[in-house]
Structures are given as C-alpha cells and as structure tokens.
Coordinates of C-alpha atoms in Angstrom, one line a residue:
X1 CA 58.3 -148.0 70.3
X2 CA 59.5 -150.8 68.0
X3 CA 58.9 -153.2 66.3
X4 CA 58.6 -157.1 67.1
X5 CA 62.2 -158.5 65.2
X6 CA 61.2 -161.9 63.8
X7 CA 64.1 -164.5 62.6
X8 CA 63.7 -163.3 58.2
X9 CA 61.6 -161.1 59.0
X10 CA 61.7 -158.6 55.6
X11 CA 61.6 -161.5 53.2
X12 CA 58.0 -162.4 54.7
X13 CA 56.5 -158.7 54.8
X14 CA 58.2 -158.0 51.7
X15 CA 55.7 -159.3 49.6
X16 CA 52.5 -157.9 52.3
X17 CA 51.7 -161.7 54.2
X18 CA 53.5 -164.7 55.4
X19 CA 55.4 -167.3 52.9
X20 CA 52.9 -169.6 53.0
X21 CA 55.0 -173.0 54.8
X22 CA 54.2 -175.2 52.4
X23 CA 56.5 -173.9 50.1
X24 CA 59.7 -173.7 52.0
X25 CA 59.4 -177.2 51.4
X26 CA 62.4 -179.5 50.6
X27 CA 62.1 -181.2 46.6
X28 CA 65.5 -182.3 47.4
X29 CA 66.5 -186.7 47.5
X30 CA 69.9 -187.9 48.6
X31 CA 69.2 -191.7 48.0
X32 CA 71.9 -194.3 48.8
X33 CA 72.4 -197.2 47.2
X34 CA 74.4 -200.4 50.0
X35 CA 74.6 -204.0 48.4
X36 CA 77.5 -206.8 48.8
X37 CA 79.9 -206.5 45.4
X38 CA 78.2 -207.8 42.6
X39 CA 74.5 -207.6 43.7
X40 CA 73.8 -204.6 40.4
X41 CA 74.3 -201.0 42.9
X42 CA 76.3 -199.7 40.7
X43 CA 73.7 -201.0 37.6
X44 CA 70.3 -199.6 40.0
X45 CA 72.8 -196.4 40.2
X46 CA 72.8 -195.2 37.0
X47 CA 69.4 -196.5 36.1
X48 CA 67.5 -194.3 38.5
X49 CA 70.1 -191.2 38.2
X50 CA 68.9 -191.3 34.7
X51 CA 65.6 -191.6 35.2
X52 CA 65.3 -189.1 37.6
X53 CA 67.3 -186.8 35.2
X54 CA 65.0 -188.2 32.0
X55 CA 61.5 -188.8 33.5
X56 CA 61.1 -186.7 36.7
X57 CA 63.3 -182.8 35.8
X58 CA 65.7 -183.7 38.3
X59 CA 69.2 -181.8 38.4
X60 CA 70.6 -184.8 38.7
X61 CA 74.5 -184.5 40.6
X62 CA 77.5 -186.8 38.6
X63 CA 76.8 -190.4 40.8
X64 CA 78.7 -189.7 44.6
X65 CA 81.0 -192.6 44.9
X66 CA 83.1 -193.7 47.8
X67 CA 86.1 -195.3 44.9
X68 CA 86.1 -191.6 44.3
X69 CA 86.8 -190.5 47.1
X70 CA 89.6 -193.5 47.6
X71 CA 91.7 -192.7 44.6
X72 CA 91.5 -189.2 44.8
X73 CA 92.7 -188.7 48.7
X74 CA 95.0 -191.9 48.7
X75 CA 98.0 -190.4 49.1
X76 CA 97.3 -189.1 52.5
X77 CA 97.6 -193.1 54.0
X78 CA 100.7 -192.9 51.7
X79 CA 99.2 -195.6 49.5
X80 CA 98.0 -194.9 45.4
X81 CA 94.8 -196.7 44.5
X82 CA 94.9 -198.7 41.3
X83 CA 94.3 -196.9 38.0
X84 CA 92.6 -200.2 36.3
X85 CA 89.0 -201.8 37.8
X86 CA 89.4 -204.8 35.9
X87 CA 92.2 -206.3 37.6
X88 CA 91.1 -208.6 40.6
X89 CA 92.7 -207.3 42.8
X90 CA 91.1 -203.8 42.6
X91 CA 88.4 -204.4 44.8
X92 CA 90.5 -205.5 47.9
X93 CA 92.9 -202.8 47.3
X94 CA 90.4 -199.9 47.6
X95 CA 88.7 -201.7 50.6
X96 CA 92.4 -201.7 51.9
X97 CA 92.7 -197.7 51.0
X98 CA 89.8 -197.2 52.2
X99 CA 89.7 -198.5 55.6
X100 CA 93.2 -196.4 56.1
X101 CA 91.3 -193.3 55.1
X102 CA 88.2 -194.3 57.8
X103 CA 91.6 -194.8 60.7
X104 CA 93.2 -192.0 60.5
X105 CA 90.4 -189.7 59.6
X106 CA 87.4 -191.1 60.9
X107 CA 84.8 -193.3 59.6
X108 CA 82.6 -190.8 58.0
X109 CA 85.7 -189.6 56.2
X110 CA 84.2 -191.0 52.6
X111 CA 81.0 -190.0 53.5
X112 CA 81.8 -186.2 54.8
X113 CA 83.5 -185.9 51.3
X114 CA 80.5 -186.6 49.2
X115 CA 78.5 -184.4 51.8
X116 CA 80.4 -181.5 50.2
X117 CA 80.3 -182.6 46.5
X118 CA 76.0 -182.5 48.0
X119 CA 77.4 -178.5 48.9
X120 CA 78.7 -177.3 45.8
X121 CA 76.3 -179.0 43.2
X122 CA 73.7 -177.2 45.0
X123 CA 75.6 -174.2 45.5
X124 CA 76.3 -174.1 41.6
X125 CA 72.5 -175.1 40.5
X126 CA 70.6 -172.3 42.6
X127 CA 70.2 -174.0 46.3
X128 CA 70.9 -170.3 47.6
X129 CA 69.9 -166.7 47.4
X130 CA 71.9 -165.1 49.7
X131 CA 72.5 -167.4 53.1
X132 CA 68.5 -169.2 52.8
X133 CA 68.6 -172.0 51.3
X134 CA 66.0 -172.1 48.4
X135 CA 63.9 -175.4 46.8
X136 CA 64.6 -177.0 43.9
X137 CA 64.6 -180.7 41.9
X138 CA 68.3 -181.3 42.1
X139 CA 69.1 -185.0 43.2
X140 CA 72.0 -186.8 44.8
X141 CA 72.9 -190.7 44.1
X142 CA 75.6 -192.0 46.3
X143 CA 76.9 -195.2 45.4
X144 CA 77.2 -196.7 47.9
X145 CA 77.6 -197.0 51.8
X146 CA 79.6 -199.6 54.0
X147 CA 79.3 -198.5 56.9
X148 CA 76.6 -197.5 59.9
X149 CA 78.0 -194.8 61.3
X150 CA 77.9 -193.2 57.3
X151 CA 74.1 -194.2 57.4
X152 CA 73.9 -192.0 61.1
X153 CA 75.7 -189.6 59.7
X154 CA 73.6 -189.3 57.0
X155 CA 69.8 -189.0 58.4
X156 CA 71.7 -186.9 60.7
X157 CA 71.7 -184.4 58.1
X158 CA 69.3 -184.9 54.9
X159 CA 66.3 -186.7 57.5
X160 CA 63.9 -188.2 55.8
X161 CA 65.1 -186.2 51.9
X162 CA 67.9 -189.2 52.5
X163 CA 65.5 -193.3 50.5
X164 CA 68.7 -195.9 51.0
X165 CA 68.2 -198.2 48.4
X166 CA 69.3 -202.0 49.0
X167 CA 70.1 -204.0 46.0
X168 CA 70.6 -208.1 45.8
X169 CA 71.9 -210.7 44.4
X170 CA 72.5 -214.3 46.0
X171 CA 75.6 -215.8 47.0
X172 CA 75.7 -217.7 43.9
X173 CA 74.4 -215.8 41.3
X174 CA 76.9 -212.9 42.4
X175 CA 79.8 -214.8 42.1
X176 CA 78.8 -216.2 39.0
X177 CA 78.5 -212.4 38.2
X178 CA 82.7 -211.8 39.3
X179 CA 83.5 -214.9 37.5
X180 CA 81.8 -213.1 33.8
X181 CA 85.0 -210.1 34.7
X182 CA 87.5 -212.5 35.0
X183 CA 88.1 -212.5 38.9
X184 CA 89.4 -216.3 39.8
X185 CA 87.4 -218.1 42.5
X186 CA 90.4 -218.0 45.4
X187 CA 90.1 -213.9 44.9
X188 CA 86.3 -214.1 44.5
X189 CA 86.1 -216.0 47.8
X190 CA 87.8 -212.8 49.3
X191 CA 86.8 -210.2 48.1
X192 CA 83.2 -211.8 48.5
X193 CA 83.6 -212.9 52.2
X194 CA 85.9 -209.4 53.4
X195 CA 81.6 -207.3 51.6
X196 CA 80.3 -209.7 53.8
X197 CA 81.5 -208.7 57.5
X198 CA 85.2 -208.3 57.9
X199 CA 86.9 -208.6 61.7
X200 CA 88.7 -205.3 61.1
X201 CA 87.1 -202.1 62.9
X202 CA 87.9 -200.1 60.5
X203 CA 86.3 -202.3 58.1
X204 CA 83.2 -202.4 55.5
X205 CA 79.7 -204.4 57.1
X206 CA 77.6 -204.1 54.5
X207 CA 74.2 -207.0 55.6
X208 CA 74.6 -205.5 58.4
X209 CA 73.8 -202.2 57.1
X210 CA 71.8 -203.9 54.7
X211 CA 68.7 -204.9 56.0
X212 CA 67.9 -199.9 57.1
X213 CA 67.0 -200.0 53.1
X214 CA 64.0 -197.7 53.1
X215 CA 63.6 -200.2 49.8
X216 CA 64.6 -203.2 48.7
X217 CA 65.3 -204.2 45.8
X218 CA 66.1 -208.7 44.8
X219 CA 68.5 -208.5 41.5
X220 CA 68.0 -212.6 41.0
X221 CA 66.6 -212.1 37.7
X222 CA 66.9 -210.2 34.2
X223 CA 67.6 -206.1 34.2
X224 CA 64.4 -205.1 33.2
X225 CA 63.5 -206.4 36.2
X226 CA 65.4 -204.5 38.0
X227 CA 64.4 -201.1 36.6
X228 CA 60.8 -202.2 36.7
X229 CA 61.7 -202.7 40.9
X230 CA 63.6 -199.7 41.0
X231 CA 60.1 -197.4 38.4
X232 CA 57.9 -198.1 41.0
X233 CA 59.3 -196.9 43.3
X234 CA 60.2 -193.6 42.4
X235 CA 56.8 -193.6 41.7
X236 CA 55.5 -194.5 45.0
X237 CA 57.6 -191.6 46.0
X238 CA 56.3 -189.4 44.3
X239 CA 53.0 -190.5 44.3
X240 CA 52.2 -190.1 40.8
X241 CA 50.6 -193.2 40.0
X242 CA 48.4 -195.7 42.5
X243 CA 50.0 -198.7 43.7
X244 CA 48.8 -200.8 46.3
X245 CA 51.7 -203.9 47.9
X246 CA 52.0 -206.2 46.9
X247 CA 51.8 -209.4 48.4
X248 CA 55.1 -209.7 49.4
X249 CA 54.7 -206.5 50.8
X250 CA 51.7 -206.5 52.6
X251 CA 52.9 -210.1 54.6
X252 CA 56.8 -209.0 55.3
X253 CA 54.6 -205.7 57.3
X254 CA 52.7 -208.7 59.3
X255 CA 55.3 -209.9 60.0
X256 CA 57.8 -207.1 61.1
X257 CA 54.8 -206.2 63.3
X258 CA 55.3 -209.9 64.8
X259 CA 58.6 -209.2 66.1
X260 CA 57.8 -205.7 67.9
X261 CA 55.8 -209.0 70.7
X262 CA 59.2 -210.7 71.4
X263 CA 61.2 -209.3 74.5
X264 CA 63.8 -211.5 73.8
X265 CA 66.5 -209.3 74.2
X266 CA 69.1 -210.5 71.8
X267 CA 67.4 -209.6 68.5
X268 CA 63.2 -209.7 67.8
X269 CA 62.2 -212.0 65.4
X270 CA 58.9 -212.0 63.0
X271 CA 57.2 -214.0 61.0
X272 CA 54.0 -214.4 59.0
X273 CA 52.5 -217.4 56.4
X274 CA 50.8 -216.5 53.7
X275 CA 48.5 -219.4 51.6
X276 CA 49.3 -220.1 47.7
X277 CA 46.1 -217.6 47.5
X278 CA 47.5 -215.3 49.7
X279 CA 45.2 -216.3 53.0
X280 CA 46.9 -214.5 54.9
X281 CA 47.3 -218.4 57.8
X282 CA 49.8 -217.2 61.1
X283 CA 52.0 -215.4 62.2
X284 CA 54.9 -216.3 64.6
X285 CA 57.3 -214.6 66.7
X286 CA 60.3 -215.5 68.7
X287 CA 59.4 -215.7 72.9
X288 CA 59.5 -217.6 75.6
X289 CA 56.6 -220.7 75.2
X290 CA 54.5 -220.8 77.7
X291 CA 51.9 -223.3 79.7
X292 CA 48.8 -224.2 77.5
X293 CA 50.2 -223.4 74.7
X294 CA 51.6 -220.2 72.1
X295 CA 53.7 -217.5 74.9
X296 CA 54.0 -215.7 77.0
X297 CA 52.7 -211.3 76.7
X298 CA 52.7 -208.7 78.0
X299 CA 48.5 -209.5 79.1
X300 CA 51.2 -211.8 81.4
X301 CA 51.9 -209.2 83.9
X302 CA 49.4 -209.3 85.2
X303 CA 47.2 -212.7 84.8
X304 CA 44.8 -213.8 87.6
X305 CA 46.3 -216.7 90.4
X306 CA 43.2 -219.4 91.1
X307 CA 44.5 -220.3 94.4
X308 CA 45.9 -217.2 95.4
X309 CA 43.5 -215.2 94.9
X310 CA 44.8 -213.1 93.6
X311 CA 46.6 -211.1 90.6
X312 CA 50.4 -211.5 90.1
X313 CA 52.9 -211.6 87.6
X314 CA 53.6 -214.5 85.6
X315 CA 55.4 -213.1 82.7
X316 CA 58.5 -215.5 82.4
X317 CA 60.2 -214.6 79.8
X318 CA 64.2 -214.5 79.9
X319 CA 63.9 -210.4 81.2
X320 CA 61.6 -211.0 84.3
X321 CA 62.9 -214.6 85.4
X322 CA 65.7 -216.5 86.0
X323 CA 67.8 -214.1 86.7
X324 CA 67.0 -211.6 84.4
X325 CA 69.4 -212.8 81.3
X326 CA 70.4 -214.7 78.3
X327 CA 70.4 -218.9 78.3
X328 CA 72.1 -218.6 75.3
X329 CA 74.6 -216.5 75.1
X330 CA 75.8 -217.1 79.2
X331 CA 75.1 -221.1 78.7
X332 CA 78.1 -220.6 74.8
X333 CA 80.9 -218.4 76.9
X334 CA 80.3 -220.9 79.7
X335 CA 81.2 -224.2 77.3
X336 CA 83.7 -221.8 75.1
X337 CA 85.5 -221.0 79.5
X338 CA 85.2 -225.3 79.7
X339 CA 87.0 -226.6 76.1
X340 CA 89.4 -223.6 76.9
X341 CA 90.1 -224.8 81.3
X342 CA 90.2 -228.1 79.8
X343 CA 93.1 -227.3 77.3
X344 CA 94.6 -225.3 80.2
X345 CA 94.3 -228.4 82.2
X346 CA 95.8 -231.4 79.6
X347 CA 99.5 -229.5 79.7
X348 CA 99.7 -228.0 76.4
X349 CA 100.0 -224.9 77.2
X350 CA 101.5 -222.3 79.0
X351 CA 100.3 -220.4 82.1
X352 CA 100.1 -217.0 80.6
X353 CA 98.5 -218.5 76.6
X354 CA 95.3 -219.1 79.0
X355 CA 93.4 -215.6 77.3
X356 CA 94.6 -216.3 74.5
X357 CA 93.3 -219.7 74.4
X358 CA 89.7 -218.0 74.8
X359 CA 90.5 -215.9 72.7
X360 CA 90.5 -218.1 70.2
X361 CA 87.8 -220.2 70.9
X362 CA 85.0 -217.7 71.1
X363 CA 87.0 -217.2 67.9
X364 CA 85.1 -220.2 66.7
X365 CA 82.0 -221.4 65.5
X366 CA 81.0 -223.1 69.0
X367 CA 80.7 -218.8 69.3
X368 CA 78.1 -219.9 67.0
X369 CA 75.1 -222.1 68.5
X370 CA 72.6 -221.5 69.9
X371 CA 70.3 -224.3 71.6
X372 CA 70.4 -222.9 74.5
X373 CA 67.5 -220.3 74.0
X374 CA 64.5 -220.7 76.0
X375 CA 62.8 -218.3 72.8
X376 CA 60.5 -221.1 70.7
X377 CA 61.6 -218.8 67.3
X378 CA 59.3 -217.0 64.9
X379 CA 58.7 -220.0 62.1
X380 CA 57.8 -222.2 64.8
X381 CA 55.7 -220.2 66.6
X382 CA 53.6 -219.3 63.6
X383 CA 54.3 -223.6 62.0
X384 CA 53.0 -224.4 65.8
X385 CA 50.1 -221.2 66.1
X386 CA 48.7 -223.6 62.1
X387 CA 48.2 -227.3 64.2
X388 CA 46.6 -225.4 67.9
X389 CA 44.0 -223.8 65.2
X390 CA 43.6 -227.0 63.4
X391 CA 42.2 -225.1 60.1
X392 CA 44.4 -224.6 57.6
X393 CA 46.8 -226.7 55.2
X394 CA 50.5 -225.2 55.4
X395 CA 51.0 -226.7 51.5
X396 CA 52.7 -224.7 48.8
X397 CA 53.0 -222.0 51.4
X398 CA 54.9 -218.8 51.8
X399 CA 57.2 -218.5 55.0
X400 CA 57.8 -213.7 55.3
X401 CA 60.5 -213.4 57.9
X402 CA 62.1 -210.4 59.3
X403 CA 65.9 -212.6 59.6
X404 CA 66.9 -215.4 57.5
X405 CA 65.9 -218.9 59.8
X406 CA 68.3 -220.7 61.2
X407 CA 69.2 -224.8 60.3
X408 CA 67.2 -225.7 63.4
X409 CA 63.8 -224.1 61.8
X410 CA 65.0 -224.0 58.1
X411 CA 64.6 -228.1 58.6
X412 CA 60.4 -227.6 60.1
X413 CA 60.1 -225.6 57.0
X414 CA 60.5 -228.4 54.4
X415 CA 59.3 -230.5 55.7
X416 CA 55.7 -228.8 57.4
X417 CA 55.0 -228.0 52.9
X418 CA 55.8 -224.3 52.4
X419 CA 57.2 -224.2 49.6
X420 CA 59.2 -220.3 49.7
X421 CA 60.6 -218.3 52.3
X422 CA 61.3 -214.9 51.8
X423 CA 63.4 -212.5 54.2
X424 CA 65.2 -209.6 54.6
X425 CA 68.0 -210.1 57.0
X426 CA 70.7 -212.1 56.1
X427 CA 71.2 -214.2 59.5
X428 CA 75.4 -215.5 59.3
X429 CA 75.1 -217.9 61.3
X430 CA 72.2 -219.8 59.8
X431 CA 72.8 -223.4 57.7
X432 CA 70.8 -224.1 56.3
X433 CA 71.8 -224.3 53.0
X434 CA 75.4 -226.1 53.2
X435 CA 73.2 -228.4 55.2
X436 CA 69.9 -228.8 53.3
X437 CA 71.6 -227.9 49.6
X438 CA 70.1 -231.2 48.9
X439 CA 66.1 -229.7 49.6
X440 CA 67.2 -225.6 50.0
X441 CA 68.0 -223.2 47.9
X442 CA 68.8 -219.3 46.6
X443 CA 68.5 -219.3 42.9
X444 CA 64.3 -217.9 41.9
X445 CA 64.1 -221.6 39.5
X446 CA 65.1 -223.2 41.6
X447 CA 62.9 -226.7 40.9
X448 CA 61.3 -228.8 44.0
X449 CA 63.0 -227.1 46.5
X450 CA 62.1 -225.0 49.0
X451 CA 63.7 -221.7 47.1
X452 CA 64.8 -218.7 49.2
X453 CA 64.4 -215.2 48.4
X454 CA 65.1 -211.2 49.5
X455 CA 62.6 -209.3 49.6
X456 CA 61.2 -207.1 47.4
X457 CA 59.7 -203.5 47.2
X458 CA 58.9 -201.1 50.5
X459 CA 60.7 -201.3 53.7
X460 CA 57.8 -202.6 55.8
X461 CA 58.9 -199.7 58.2
X462 CA 57.5 -197.1 55.7
X463 CA 54.8 -199.7 54.9
X464 CA 52.3 -196.4 55.9
X465 CA 53.5 -193.9 54.6
X466 CA 54.5 -194.7 51.6
X467 CA 50.4 -195.9 50.9
X468 CA 48.8 -193.8 52.9
X469 CA 49.8 -190.0 50.6
X470 CA 47.9 -187.6 51.8
X471 CA 47.2 -185.7 48.5
X472 CA 43.2 -187.0 47.2
X473 CA 43.0 -189.0 44.3
X474 CA 40.1 -187.9 42.8
X475 CA 38.9 -184.5 41.6
X476 CA 35.6 -184.3 40.1
X477 CA 34.9 -188.1 40.3
X478 CA 38.0 -188.8 38.0
X479 CA 41.6 -189.7 39.4
X480 CA 44.4 -186.9 39.1
X481 CA 47.6 -187.4 37.0
X482 CA 50.6 -185.9 37.8
X483 CA 52.3 -185.1 35.1
X484 CA 56.2 -186.3 37.3
X485 CA 57.8 -183.3 36.4
X486 CA 55.7 -181.9 38.1
X487 CA 55.3 -184.4 41.3
X488 CA 56.7 -183.6 44.9
X489 CA 58.4 -186.5 46.8
X490 CA 56.8 -187.5 49.7
X491 CA 59.5 -187.6 52.0
X492 CA 60.5 -184.1 52.5
X493 CA 61.5 -181.8 55.4
X494 CA 61.2 -177.6 55.7
X495 CA 63.8 -175.5 55.2
X496 CA 64.1 -173.5 57.8
X497 CA 64.8 -173.8 62.2
X498 CA 61.2 -174.4 63.4
X499 CA 61.3 -170.6 65.1
X500 CA 61.3 -168.7 61.2
X501 CA 57.9 -171.2 61.0
X502 CA 56.7 -170.3 63.8
X503 CA 57.7 -166.0 63.7
X504 CA 55.8 -166.3 59.9
X505 CA 52.4 -167.9 61.7
X506 CA 53.0 -164.9 64.2
X507 CA 53.7 -161.5 61.3
X508 CA 50.7 -163.0 59.8
X509 CA 48.2 -163.7 62.5
X510 CA 49.2 -159.8 63.3
X511 CA 48.6 -158.7 59.7
X512 CA 45.1 -160.4 59.8
X513 CA 44.2 -158.2 63.2
X514 CA 45.7 -155.1 62.6
X515 CA 47.8 -156.1 65.3
X516 CA 51.4 -153.6 65.2
X517 CA 54.2 -156.5 67.1
X518 CA 56.6 -155.0 69.8
X519 CA 59.3 -156.1 71.1
X520 CA 58.7 -158.4 74.3
X521 CA 59.9 -155.9 77.6
X522 CA 59.1 -152.1 75.3
X523 CA 57.6 -150.0 76.6
X524 CA 54.3 -149.1 75.7

C-alpha cells in the first residue's frame, strides 16, 4: 500500500502534526506611493520607511524609486539621465527617459525592475528555506507609481499585501514648493501639466492612478500633520490602537455607497452632506430624474401601472431608454461633427484635410461639454433632496463626494450655503476655480470662501475591513495592548497554494483518525 503523495508532506509530518495554516500567512508589506509632483511623496516614503524600521521592527528595503531604474537603464535607449536633480529640466528629462524605456520594453518595465529588487531583498533577508518562502517582517517602499499598468501588475503579484498611499496637495501649494526649489515659472507649469495627464501613449496619468489608493493623505498643512496621518495609517493597518472613522471617513463611505446606485454609463458619483454638528443631512448620486421627485432606481424595473393594471418596466435611465445611449456623448460628438462640416463647407480647407479638422476639434474644450446629460448630478440631487424634505438647512454644512464637482454644481454649492467640499477624484473638466475664484478656493485656510479639499484618510473601499478588525479588543475586562514590534498587519495573504493547505488538513485529519493514507486507485 503506497502512501498518498502530498505536496510538501515531509515538511508537515516531521513534527507529527500539520502546521497551523495561519503560520503560513505573509507578514510582508509593499507600500506604493502615488501623487503629483510637489505633493510630498518622497517625504512620506522616508517617514514610512523609518517608522516601519524603528517602531514596528521591520527589515525595510532601501526606498525603491523608478527614477533609480531610469538612471541605471537609460543607456539602453540611447539616453543619459541628468545627474543633478536640482536643475530646472531634471523632471522633464527623467520623464522623457522613462517614457522611452516603457516604449521599448513595455509599460511595466520600471516596476518589473523593482520587483526584481524586492525578490533580491527577500532572498538576502532570510525570506526562503530552500524553495519555500517563509514569513518575515519585511517591507518595501516604492516611490512612486506612474501608471495603472504598474498598479495592476503589483496587485496581481502582491495582492492584499500591497498598500497604495495617495499623497496630494493643491496645485497652488505644489507650485510654491517647486518655486522654492528654483524651478522657473514656465518650467513649473510644464512639469505639473505633464505629470497630471500626459497625452503620450507611454506618458504618466498620475491623477487617474491616484483614486485607486488605499489611504489618502492631504498634505496641505504642516509637516507634522503629514506624519500624524501616516502614523494613524500604520496603527490602523497593524491594529495597534483603537481608531474609529473620522467624520470625513464615515461621510465618504456613505458617499461611495450612494454612488453604487447610479446607472450612468459615464461615471458613478456619490455625495453625502453633513451638518456642522456632524449629522448626516442627505445623500445623492448621479442619475436620471423621474416624475414626482427623486431619481429612477432598481425598483422602477417592476412598477405597477394603474392604467393597465399590470407590472411594467418604467426604468427610463439611459441604459434602458431612448436608444440605450449616452445622450451627452452622442450630442457632443454630433456638435463637433457639425462644426467640422461647417469648416469644410466654408471652402477654407481641402477635402483631404476634413478628418484632420475633425480630429483637431476633438482636442478642444468642446469635447469636455457636460451640458447634454439627462442625469442630474449627485451634488444637485443631494441638495434637492433636502429641499424635498424641508427639514434641514445647508448653511455651514460640508459636502463629501467621490469626484471633484463640476463648475455647474460648484455654483449651486456656493449658493446653498455649504462651506466646504471634500473630494477624492480630481475632475479635469471642472472650471470651478477658474469661474468662481472669488468664492471658491483649494487653499485650506482661505477665509470667506468655500474650500475644496482633497479627502484625507482610509479609502471607502477599505472602510469595513480596517475599522472592523477580527481580533479581540479586551482580555479579562482590560484592553489588549499589542507591542508594535509584534503586531501583524491586517493585510495578509497565504504563502502557499490552495492544494498545499488542503493537504495539510488531510494529513492532520488522517493523523487524528489513525488512518493510513493511500493514493487514489492503488490496490488495497
């Protein structure tokens, strides 16, 4: 009778019992930072590195920067990276070299080289026993990500052990920081615009990436505030202190949940409004309004019609009505087509250039028009819901939204008496500041103005996981205190394949039952 061959069985049976599965969970953390130039990403990276090493007893690899890869590998694309980081053209030259490397070796080339470094650090720091990875307190700080492809690759490899920290500061403050580094005004504008949303295929779209952060840090005040936010982040991730959601975190979670109600084909936006005393006043999301007030919902799919005495579908949202199309996009493109035709018919351009004219028009602000949507915006729905109920005043309230308000909503927000707006995702089409700079500011200490601020805290997507930890909080009636150097991160993943865990359980069960395992199909 042959024994059933189990993956790694010898390792498990040497001690006579199967190892605890929980002992085979990783303790490693990969923290990747993202943020626009001048936001303080490198400052945050250094603080996290030192805090993990000194307070949590982690072996932390030297901070890993894609810029180091660019300097080391730029010769492969016939370029020499600038040696002096203080020159005015340094950032632009580094961006050019990085783009060339991505173009030749693929969008993920820089992050693939950093993954090599992570593997090397683990191997050099007792991360393996033979071919098997072993748990250990190791951490890696990446400063910083620049593309969605990089993030997707890291998530595929490191799964929940990857934490993305978004660091942000208002444009005006970032400009001041670059100015203090002796960057000329023209160069500052060029660098900031390029970092924000570059059109090149292999360019950097930091703001699109930013919204996928697990934790947001609004670095618009003192350095001490940045450090305080990052300390709180680590305490929450390691569950070393009891932290409950801030007002902003709780309100943004409600706003994000409200966004799920939207059937808009363009984007799902959610809003919550909180009074000056912290009371939830209203929520809203973007969708098509219906007769009688409010918006169409899932319940409108099955509505009893009084006239026909039958159940009918009265959900008239765009995906289910009027050609099942985005009316704003279709009409916007139709308008651009009409302009192109008018230019062509004027006789000012050759027929062969017609496509070029249409393409040029598509690059103008006409393509950013938002005037033809059937949906009411989330901010407006939240404000109107207060009017429908007639129970509250909006004066002095704070509006939380997962997306920066458009200029249309912005003027209604000001008129409603709301004093502050907190948002996650930047919205490049918004002209709120440009059109209403007399009453709206992104500077945190602005007086007699509605302040638009970047959200600070745990991302809504991690709200339940991080604020509902699995461990006990007390023992024998007293608070359990966990030393930071012994604390285990909430974000953990198995180090072994599912089959190996199944084998461990099978071996242990067999040992308990006194059963000798055989291979399936063997003669008895």
